[in-house]
Amino acid sequence: SSPSPSASPSPTPSELTDLDRRVLTQIQAGFPVSWAPYCDIAERLSAKGDVVTEMEVLNSVLKMRSTGVIRRMGAIFDSYRLGYRSTLCAIAVPPERVEEVAALIGEYPNVTHNYLREDRYNVWFTLIAPSEQRIQDILADIAQRTGIDDIMNLPAIRLFKIRVDFDLTGERGERGEAPPIVKPAETQAVELTDDEKELARLLQDDLPTSEHPFSELHDMLEFRGVDVTEDWVRKTTQRWIDTGVIRRFGAAIKHHKTGFSFNAMGVWDCPSERIEETGTIMASFKEVSHCYERPRLPQWPANLYTMIHARSREEVEEIAERLVQATGLPAPRLLYSTREFKKASMRYFMEE
């Protein structure tokens, strides 16, 4: 059996200094696309209190990268805007075969996240591919290779929120404004030029940790034979952020290293006519990082999903109870993540 999340030792969040927390809260979703981004972050932080220098910010980021608090710095692209398709899947694996099946699933480069959760459907994974047909082919291949055909395919119908952005300073209110609702199937894909695809390949990688990261990206593009200016690199990146092609630009963090050691997927049964109203309410809670409508299946009567992040199991349950109070829905099934087998960013335009 797998260890429970409480059994795994995680670095104490107290190892983060006050400056580290302030820097992290700034750069998870709002890394500046400028010539000297760390200078800009220092100015933002200094405006809120004590003077902070560019080098202090840069050293804080370098330290958090070396200790693994920051997993990666760069762009999280919207797969639908790039013409890709994505889905959430779950497979019912006998407990004694979990290791073997999870390892097999993790071999696919199209699988970005792969978790063990507390349910009969115990191995959950996200799958991103250039087409719906490719997703079907990969799922058929997994069924054939594992001999398990009890696999659920749950693509998003509506996306109410995706914001993995932890408040480490306690400055945000309990609830915020819910983002606009997105229907992935109706999303217009953008056509990228060859030069833009080269930039996308670099941005989905790791941003250089230096005073002038976009100058370094420009040098890398030049080395690859792409004839553009540094100004083009920054303007193109900013345009993608502004138009939602890049969903988030900044630091991806390891939550358990910042004290958010517990996460559960809340699986809700919501009347169809209330789905928009309810999803919008749930998306306004700061502890909810993801909120989606997905199809009901005969063996799985749920249609609304929330990811809740907290510092303890009790806190997860307290947040779920607040969601129940706010929406009037019956209590959800809370599927706790007990192991992370794989967590990676999708590599777009690598099949060319």
Coordinates of N, CA, C and O in Angstrom, one line a residue, residues 201-346:
R201 N 9.2 26.7 -28.1 CA 10.0 25.6 -27.6 C 10.9 26.0 -26.5 O 11.1 25.2 -25.6
L202 N 11.4 27.2 -26.6 CA 12.3 27.7 -25.6 C 11.5 28.1 -24.3 O 11.9 27.8 -23.2
L203 N 10.4 28.8 -24.5 CA 9.6 29.3 -23.3 C 9.0 28.1 -22.5 O 8.7 28.3 -21.3
Q204 N 8.7 27.0 -23.2 CA 8.1 25.8 -22.4 C 9.2 25.1 -21.7 O 9.0 24.2 -20.9
D205 N 10.5 25.5 -21.9 CA 11.6 25.0 -21.2 C 11.8 25.8 -20.0 O 10.9 26.4 -19.5
D206 N 13.0 25.9 -19.5 CA 13.3 26.7 -18.3 C 13.9 28.0 -18.6 O 14.9 28.1 -19.4
L207 N 13.4 29.1 -18.1 CA 13.9 30.4 -18.3 C 15.2 30.6 -17.7 O 15.4 30.2 -16.5
P208 N 16.2 31.1 -18.4 CA 17.5 31.3 -17.7 C 17.4 32.2 -16.5 O 16.7 33.2 -16.5
T209 N 18.1 31.8 -15.4 CA 18.0 32.6 -14.2 C 19.2 33.6 -14.2 O 20.3 33.3 -13.8
S210 N 19.0 34.7 -14.8 CA 20.0 35.7 -14.9 C 19.3 37.1 -14.9 O 18.1 37.2 -15.1
E211 N 20.1 38.2 -14.9 CA 19.5 39.5 -14.8 C 18.7 39.8 -16.1 O 17.7 40.5 -16.1
H212 N 19.1 39.2 -17.2 CA 18.5 39.6 -18.5 C 18.1 38.3 -19.2 O 18.7 37.9 -20.3
P213 N 17.1 37.5 -18.7 CA 16.7 36.2 -19.3 C 16.3 36.3 -20.8 O 16.5 35.4 -21.6
F214 N 15.6 37.4 -21.1 CA 15.1 37.5 -22.5 C 16.2 37.8 -23.5 O 16.1 37.4 -24.7
S215 N 17.3 38.5 -23.0 CA 18.5 38.6 -23.9 C 19.1 37.3 -24.2 O 19.5 37.0 -25.3
E216 N 19.1 36.4 -23.1 CA 19.6 35.1 -23.3 C 18.8 34.2 -24.3 O 19.3 33.5 -25.1
L217 N 17.4 34.4 -24.2 CA 16.5 33.7 -25.1 C 16.8 34.1 -26.5 O 16.8 33.3 -27.4
H218 N 17.0 35.4 -26.7 CA 17.3 36.0 -28.0 C 18.6 35.3 -28.6 O 18.7 34.9 -29.7
D219 N 19.6 35.2 -27.7 CA 20.9 34.6 -28.2 C 20.7 33.2 -28.6 O 21.3 32.7 -29.5
M220 N 19.8 32.4 -27.8 CA 19.6 31.0 -28.1 C 18.9 30.9 -29.5 O 19.1 30.0 -30.3
L221 N 17.9 31.8 -29.7 CA 17.2 31.8 -31.0 C 18.2 32.1 -32.2 O 18.1 31.5 -33.2
E222 N 19.1 33.1 -32.0 CA 20.1 33.4 -33.0 C 20.9 32.2 -33.3 O 21.2 31.9 -34.5
F223 N 21.3 31.5 -32.2 CA 22.1 30.2 -32.4 C 21.4 29.2 -33.2 O 22.0 28.4 -33.9
R224 N 20.0 29.2 -33.1 CA 19.2 28.2 -33.9 C 18.9 28.8 -35.3 O 18.0 28.2 -36.0
G225 N 19.4 29.9 -35.6 CA 19.2 30.4 -37.0 C 17.9 31.3 -37.1 O 17.5 31.5 -38.2
V226 N 17.4 31.7 -36.0 CA 16.1 32.5 -36.1 C 16.6 34.0 -36.0 O 17.2 34.4 -35.1
D227 N 16.2 34.7 -37.1 CA 16.6 36.1 -37.2 C 15.6 37.1 -36.7 O 14.7 37.5 -37.5
V228 N 15.6 37.4 -35.4 CA 14.6 38.3 -34.8 C 15.4 39.2 -33.8 O 16.5 38.9 -33.5
T229 N 14.7 40.2 -33.3 CA 15.3 41.1 -32.4 C 14.9 40.7 -30.9 O 13.9 39.9 -30.8
E230 N 15.6 41.2 -30.0 CA 15.3 40.9 -28.6 C 13.9 41.5 -28.3 O 13.1 40.9 -27.5
D231 N 13.6 42.7 -28.9 CA 12.4 43.3 -28.7 C 11.2 42.4 -29.2 O 10.2 42.3 -28.5
W232 N 11.5 41.7 -30.3 CA 10.4 40.8 -30.8 C 10.2 39.6 -29.8 O 9.0 39.2 -29.6
V233 N 11.3 39.2 -29.2 CA 11.1 38.1 -28.2 C 10.2 38.5 -27.1 O 9.3 37.8 -26.7
R234 N 10.4 39.7 -26.5 CA 9.6 40.1 -25.4 C 8.2 40.5 -25.8 O 7.2 40.1 -25.2
K235 N 8.1 41.1 -27.0 CA 6.7 41.5 -27.5 C 5.9 40.3 -27.8 O 4.7 40.3 -27.5
T236 N 6.5 39.3 -28.4 CA 5.7 38.1 -28.8 C 5.3 37.4 -27.5 O 4.1 36.9 -27.4
T237 N 6.2 37.2 -26.5 CA 5.9 36.6 -25.3 C 4.7 37.3 -24.6 O 3.8 36.7 -24.1
Q238 N 4.8 38.7 -24.5 CA 3.8 39.4 -23.9 C 2.5 39.3 -24.6 O 1.4 39.2 -23.9
R239 N 2.5 39.3 -25.9 CA 1.3 39.2 -26.7 C 0.6 37.8 -26.4 O -0.6 37.8 -26.2
W240 N 1.4 36.8 -26.3 CA 0.8 35.5 -26.0 C 0.2 35.4 -24.6 O -0.8 34.8 -24.3
I241 N 0.8 36.1 -23.6 CA 0.2 36.2 -22.3 C -1.1 37.0 -22.3 O -2.1 36.6 -21.8
D242 N -1.1 38.1 -23.0 CA -2.3 39.0 -23.1 C -3.4 38.3 -23.7 O -4.6 38.6 -23.4
T243 N -3.1 37.5 -24.7 CA -4.2 36.8 -25.5 C -4.5 35.4 -25.0 O -5.4 34.7 -25.6
G244 N -3.9 35.0 -23.9 CA -4.2 33.7 -23.3 C -3.6 32.5 -24.0 O -3.9 31.4 -23.6
V245 N -2.7 32.7 -25.0 CA -2.0 31.6 -25.6 C -1.0 31.0 -24.5 O -0.9 29.8 -24.4
I246 N -0.4 31.9 -23.7 CA 0.3 31.5 -22.5 C -0.7 31.7 -21.4 O -1.1 32.8 -21.1
R247 N -1.0 30.6 -20.7 CA -2.0 30.7 -19.6 C -1.3 31.3 -18.3 O -2.0 32.0 -17.6
R248 N -0.1 31.0 -18.1 CA 0.6 31.5 -16.9 C 2.1 31.6 -17.2 O 2.6 30.7 -17.9
F249 N 2.7 32.7 -16.8 CA 4.1 32.8 -17.1 C 4.8 33.1 -15.7 O 4.6 34.2 -15.1
G250 N 5.6 32.2 -15.3 CA 6.3 32.4 -14.0 C 6.8 31.1 -13.4 O 7.2 30.2 -14.1
A251 N 6.8 31.1 -12.1 CA 7.4 29.9 -11.4 C 6.4 28.9 -11.1 O 5.3 29.1 -10.6
A252 N 6.7 27.6 -11.5 CA 5.9 26.5 -11.0 C 6.6 26.0 -9.8 O 7.8 25.7 -9.8
I253 N 5.8 25.8 -8.7 CA 6.4 25.4 -7.4 C 6.0 24.1 -7.0 O 5.0 23.5 -7.4
K254 N 6.8 23.5 -6.1 CA 6.5 22.2 -5.5 C 5.7 22.6 -4.2 O 6.3 23.0 -3.2
H255 N 4.4 22.3 -4.2 CA 3.5 22.9 -3.1 C 3.9 22.4 -1.8 O 3.9 23.1 -0.8
H256 N 4.3 21.1 -1.7 CA 4.6 20.5 -0.4 C 5.8 21.2 0.3 O 6.0 21.2 1.5
K257 N 6.7 21.8 -0.6 CA 7.8 22.5 0.0 C 7.5 23.9 0.5 O 8.3 24.6 1.1
T258 N 6.2 24.3 0.2 CA 5.8 25.6 0.7 C 4.8 25.5 1.8 O 4.1 26.4 2.2
G259 N 4.6 24.2 2.3 CA 3.6 24.0 3.4 C 2.3 23.5 2.9 O 1.5 23.0 3.7
F260 N 2.0 23.6 1.6 CA 0.7 23.1 1.1 C 0.9 21.6 0.7 O 1.0 21.2 -0.4
S261 N 0.9 20.8 1.8 CA 1.3 19.4 1.6 C 0.1 18.5 1.2 O 0.3 17.3 0.8
F262 N -1.1 19.0 1.3 CA -2.3 18.2 1.0 C -3.1 18.7 -0.1 O -3.3 19.9 -0.2
N263 N -3.4 17.8 -1.0 CA -4.4 18.3 -2.1 C -5.3 17.1 -2.3 O -5.0 16.0 -2.3
A264 N -6.6 17.6 -2.6 CA -7.6 16.6 -2.9 C -8.4 17.1 -4.1 O -8.6 18.3 -4.3
M265 N -8.8 16.1 -5.0 CA -9.7 16.5 -6.0 C -11.1 16.3 -5.5 O -11.5 15.2 -5.1
G266 N -11.9 17.4 -5.5 CA -13.3 17.3 -5.1 C -14.1 16.9 -6.3 O -14.0 17.6 -7.3
V267 N -14.8 15.9 -6.2 CA -15.7 15.3 -7.3 C -17.1 15.6 -6.9 O -17.6 15.0 -6.0
W268 N -17.8 16.4 -7.7 CA -19.1 16.9 -7.3 C -20.2 16.5 -8.3 O -19.9 16.4 -9.5
D269 N -21.4 16.3 -7.8 CA -22.6 16.0 -8.6 C -23.4 17.2 -8.6 O -24.1 17.5 -7.6
C270 N -23.4 17.9 -9.7 CA -24.2 19.2 -9.8 C -25.3 19.1 -10.8 O -25.0 18.7 -12.0
P271 N -26.5 19.6 -10.5 CA -27.5 19.6 -11.5 C -27.1 20.4 -12.8 O -26.5 21.5 -12.6
S272 N -27.3 19.9 -14.0 CA -26.8 20.5 -15.2 C -27.2 21.9 -15.3 O -26.4 22.8 -15.8
E273 N -28.4 22.3 -14.9 CA -28.9 23.6 -15.1 C -28.2 24.6 -14.2 O -28.2 25.8 -14.3
R274 N -27.5 24.1 -13.1 CA -26.8 24.9 -12.2 C -25.3 25.0 -12.4 O -24.6 25.6 -11.6
I275 N -24.8 24.3 -13.4 CA -23.4 24.1 -13.5 C -22.6 25.5 -13.7 O -21.6 25.6 -13.0
E276 N -23.1 26.4 -14.5 CA -22.4 27.6 -14.7 C -22.3 28.5 -13.4 O -21.3 29.0 -13.0
E277 N -23.5 28.6 -12.8 CA -23.6 29.4 -11.5 C -22.6 28.8 -10.4 O -21.9 29.5 -9.8
T278 N -22.7 27.4 -10.3 CA -21.9 26.7 -9.2 C -20.4 26.8 -9.5 O -19.6 27.1 -8.6
G279 N -20.1 26.5 -10.8 CA -18.6 26.5 -11.1 C -18.0 27.9 -10.9 O -16.9 28.0 -10.4
T280 N -18.8 29.0 -11.2 CA -18.3 30.3 -11.0 C -18.1 30.6 -9.5 O -17.1 31.2 -9.1
I281 N -19.0 30.1 -8.6 CA -18.9 30.3 -7.2 C -17.6 29.6 -6.7 O -16.8 30.2 -6.0
M282 N -17.4 28.3 -7.1 CA -16.3 27.6 -6.7 C -15.0 28.2 -7.1 O -14.0 28.2 -6.4
A283 N -15.0 28.7 -8.4 CA -13.7 29.3 -8.9 C -13.3 30.6 -8.2 O -12.2 31.0 -8.2
S284 N -14.3 31.2 -7.4 CA -13.9 32.4 -6.7 C -13.1 32.1 -5.4 O -12.6 33.1 -4.8
F285 N -13.1 30.9 -4.9 CA -12.3 30.5 -3.7 C -10.8 30.5 -4.0 O -10.4 29.8 -4.9
K286 N -10.0 31.2 -3.2 CA -8.6 31.2 -3.5 C -7.9 29.8 -3.3 O -6.9 29.6 -3.9
E287 N -8.5 29.0 -2.5 CA -7.9 27.6 -2.2 C -8.2 26.7 -3.4 O -7.6 25.6 -3.4
V288 N -9.1 27.0 -4.3 CA -9.4 26.2 -5.4 C -8.5 26.6 -6.6 O -8.6 27.7 -7.1
S289 N -7.6 25.7 -7.0 CA -6.7 26.1 -8.1 C -7.3 25.7 -9.5 O -7.0 26.3 -10.5
H290 N -8.1 24.6 -9.5 CA -8.7 24.1 -10.8 C -10.1 23.9 -10.6 O -10.5 23.4 -9.5
C291 N -11.0 24.3 -11.5 CA -12.4 24.0 -11.5 C -12.9 23.7 -12.9 O -12.7 24.6 -13.8
Y292 N -13.4 22.5 -13.1 CA -13.8 22.1 -14.5 C -15.2 21.4 -14.4 O -15.5 20.7 -13.5
E293 N -15.9 21.5 -15.5 CA -17.0 20.6 -15.8 C -16.5 19.5 -16.7 O -15.8 19.8 -17.7
R294 N -16.8 18.3 -16.4 CA -16.4 17.1 -17.2 C -17.6 16.3 -17.4 O -18.6 16.4 -16.7
P295 N -17.6 15.4 -18.4 CA -18.8 14.6 -18.7 C -19.1 13.6 -17.6 O -18.2 13.0 -17.0
R296 N -20.4 13.3 -17.4 CA -20.8 12.2 -16.5 C -20.6 10.9 -17.3 O -20.9 10.9 -18.5
L297 N -20.2 9.8 -16.6 CA -20.2 8.5 -17.2 C -21.1 7.6 -16.4 O -21.3 7.8 -15.2
P298 N -21.6 6.5 -17.1 CA -22.5 5.6 -16.4 C -21.9 5.1 -15.0 O -22.7 5.0 -14.0
Q299 N -20.6 4.9 -15.0 CA -20.0 4.3 -13.7 C -19.5 5.5 -12.8 O -18.9 5.2 -11.8
W300 N -19.7 6.7 -13.2 CA -19.1 7.8 -12.5 C -20.0 9.0 -12.6 O -20.0 9.8 -13.6
P301 N -20.9 9.2 -11.6 CA -22.0 10.2 -11.8 C -21.6 11.7 -11.5 O -22.5 12.5 -11.3
A302 N -20.3 12.0 -11.5 CA -19.9 13.3 -11.2 C -19.7 14.1 -12.4 O -19.4 13.6 -13.5
N303 N -19.8 15.5 -12.3 CA -19.6 16.3 -13.5 C -18.9 17.6 -13.2 O -18.6 18.4 -14.1
L304 N -18.5 17.8 -11.9 CA -17.8 19.1 -11.6 C -16.6 18.7 -10.7 O -16.7 17.9 -9.8
Y305 N -15.5 19.3 -11.0 CA -14.2 18.9 -10.3 C -13.5 20.2 -9.8 O -13.4 21.2 -10.5
T306 N -13.0 20.1 -8.5 CA -12.2 21.2 -8.0 C -10.9 20.6 -7.4 O -11.0 19.5 -6.8
M307 N -9.8 21.2 -7.6 CA -8.6 20.9 -6.9 C -8.5 21.8 -5.7 O -8.5 23.0 -5.9
I308 N -8.3 21.2 -4.5 CA -8.2 22.0 -3.3 C -6.8 21.8 -2.7 O -6.4 20.6 -2.6
H309 N -6.1 22.8 -2.4 CA -4.8 22.7 -1.8 C -4.8 23.3 -0.4 O -5.4 24.4 -0.2
A310 N -4.2 22.6 0.6 CA -4.2 23.1 2.0 C -3.0 22.5 2.7 O -2.2 21.7 2.2
R311 N -2.9 23.0 4.0 CA -1.8 22.5 4.8 C -2.0 21.3 5.6 O -1.1 20.7 6.2
S312 N -3.3 20.8 5.7 CA -3.6 19.6 6.4 C -4.9 19.0 5.8 O -5.6 19.7 5.1
R313 N -5.1 17.8 6.1 CA -6.4 17.1 5.7 C -7.6 17.8 6.3 O -8.6 17.9 5.6
E314 N -7.5 18.2 7.5 CA -8.6 18.9 8.2 C -9.0 20.2 7.4 O -10.1 20.5 7.2
E315 N -7.9 20.9 7.0 CA -8.1 22.1 6.3 C -8.8 21.9 4.9 O -9.7 22.6 4.5
V316 N -8.4 20.8 4.2 CA -9.0 20.4 2.9 C -10.5 20.2 3.2 O -11.4 20.8 2.4
E317 N -10.9 19.5 4.3 CA -12.3 19.2 4.5 C -13.0 20.4 4.9 O -14.2 20.6 4.6
E318 N -12.4 21.4 5.6 CA -13.0 22.6 6.0 C -13.3 23.5 4.8 O -14.4 24.1 4.7
I319 N -12.4 23.5 3.8 CA -12.6 24.3 2.6 C -13.7 23.6 1.8 O -14.6 24.3 1.3
A320 N -13.8 22.3 1.7 CA -14.8 21.6 1.0 C -16.2 21.9 1.6 O -17.2 22.1 0.9
E321 N -16.2 22.0 2.9 CA -17.5 22.3 3.6 C -17.9 23.7 3.3 O -19.1 24.0 3.1
R322 N -16.9 24.7 3.2 CA -17.3 26.0 2.8 C -17.8 26.1 1.4 O -18.7 26.9 1.1
L323 N -17.3 25.2 0.5 CA -17.8 25.2 -0.9 C -19.3 24.6 -0.9 O -20.1 25.1 -1.6
V324 N -19.5 23.6 0.0 CA -20.9 23.1 0.1 C -21.8 24.2 0.6 O -22.9 24.4 0.0
Q325 N -21.4 24.9 1.6 CA -22.2 26.0 2.2 C -22.5 27.1 1.1 O -23.6 27.6 1.0
A326 N -21.5 27.4 0.3 CA -21.7 28.5 -0.7 C -22.5 28.1 -1.9 O -23.1 28.9 -2.5
T327 N -22.5 26.7 -2.2 CA -23.2 26.3 -3.4 C -24.5 25.5 -3.1 O -25.4 25.4 -4.0
G328 N -24.6 25.0 -1.9 CA -25.8 24.1 -1.6 C -25.8 22.8 -2.2 O -26.7 22.0 -2.2
L329 N -24.6 22.4 -2.8 CA -24.5 21.0 -3.3 C -24.3 20.0 -2.2 O -23.8 20.3 -1.2
P330 N -24.6 18.7 -2.5 CA -24.2 17.6 -1.6 C -22.7 17.6 -1.4 O -22.0 18.0 -2.4
A331 N -22.2 17.1 -0.3 CA -20.7 17.0 -0.1 C -20.1 16.2 -1.2 O -20.6 15.2 -1.7
P332 N -18.8 16.6 -1.6 CA -18.2 15.9 -2.7 C -17.5 14.6 -2.2 O -17.3 14.4 -1.0
R333 N -17.0 13.8 -3.2 CA -16.0 12.8 -2.8 C -14.7 13.5 -2.9 O -14.4 14.2 -3.9
L334 N -13.9 13.4 -1.9 CA -12.6 14.0 -1.9 C -11.5 12.9 -2.2 O -11.3 12.0 -1.4
L335 N -10.9 13.0 -3.3 CA -9.9 12.0 -3.7 C -8.5 12.6 -3.4 O -8.0 13.5 -4.2
Y336 N -7.9 12.2 -2.3 CA -6.6 12.7 -2.0 C -5.5 12.1 -2.8 O -5.5 10.9 -3.1
S337 N -4.5 13.0 -3.2 CA -3.3 12.5 -3.9 C -2.4 11.9 -2.8 O -2.1 12.5 -1.9
T338 N -2.1 10.6 -3.0 CA -1.1 10.0 -2.1 C 0.3 9.8 -2.7 O 1.2 9.7 -1.9
R339 N 0.4 9.8 -4.0 CA 1.7 9.8 -4.6 C 1.7 10.5 -5.9 O 0.7 10.5 -6.6
E340 N 2.9 11.1 -6.2 CA 3.0 11.8 -7.5 C 4.0 10.9 -8.3 O 5.2 10.8 -7.9
F341 N 3.6 10.3 -9.3 CA 4.4 9.5 -10.2 C 5.2 10.4 -11.2 O 6.3 10.1 -11.6
K342 N 4.5 11.4 -11.7 CA 5.0 12.2 -12.8 C 4.4 13.6 -12.8 O 3.2 13.7 -12.6
K343 N 5.2 14.6 -12.9 CA 4.6 15.9 -13.0 C 5.6 16.7 -14.0 O 6.7 17.0 -13.6
A344 N 5.1 16.9 -15.2 CA 6.0 17.6 -16.2 C 5.2 18.6 -16.9 O 3.9 18.5 -16.9
S345 N 5.9 19.4 -17.7 CA 5.1 20.3 -18.6 C 5.1 19.7 -20.0 O 6.0 19.0 -20.3
M346 N 4.0 19.9 -20.7 CA 3.9 19.4 -22.0 C 5.0 20.0 -22.9 O 5.3 21.2 -22.8

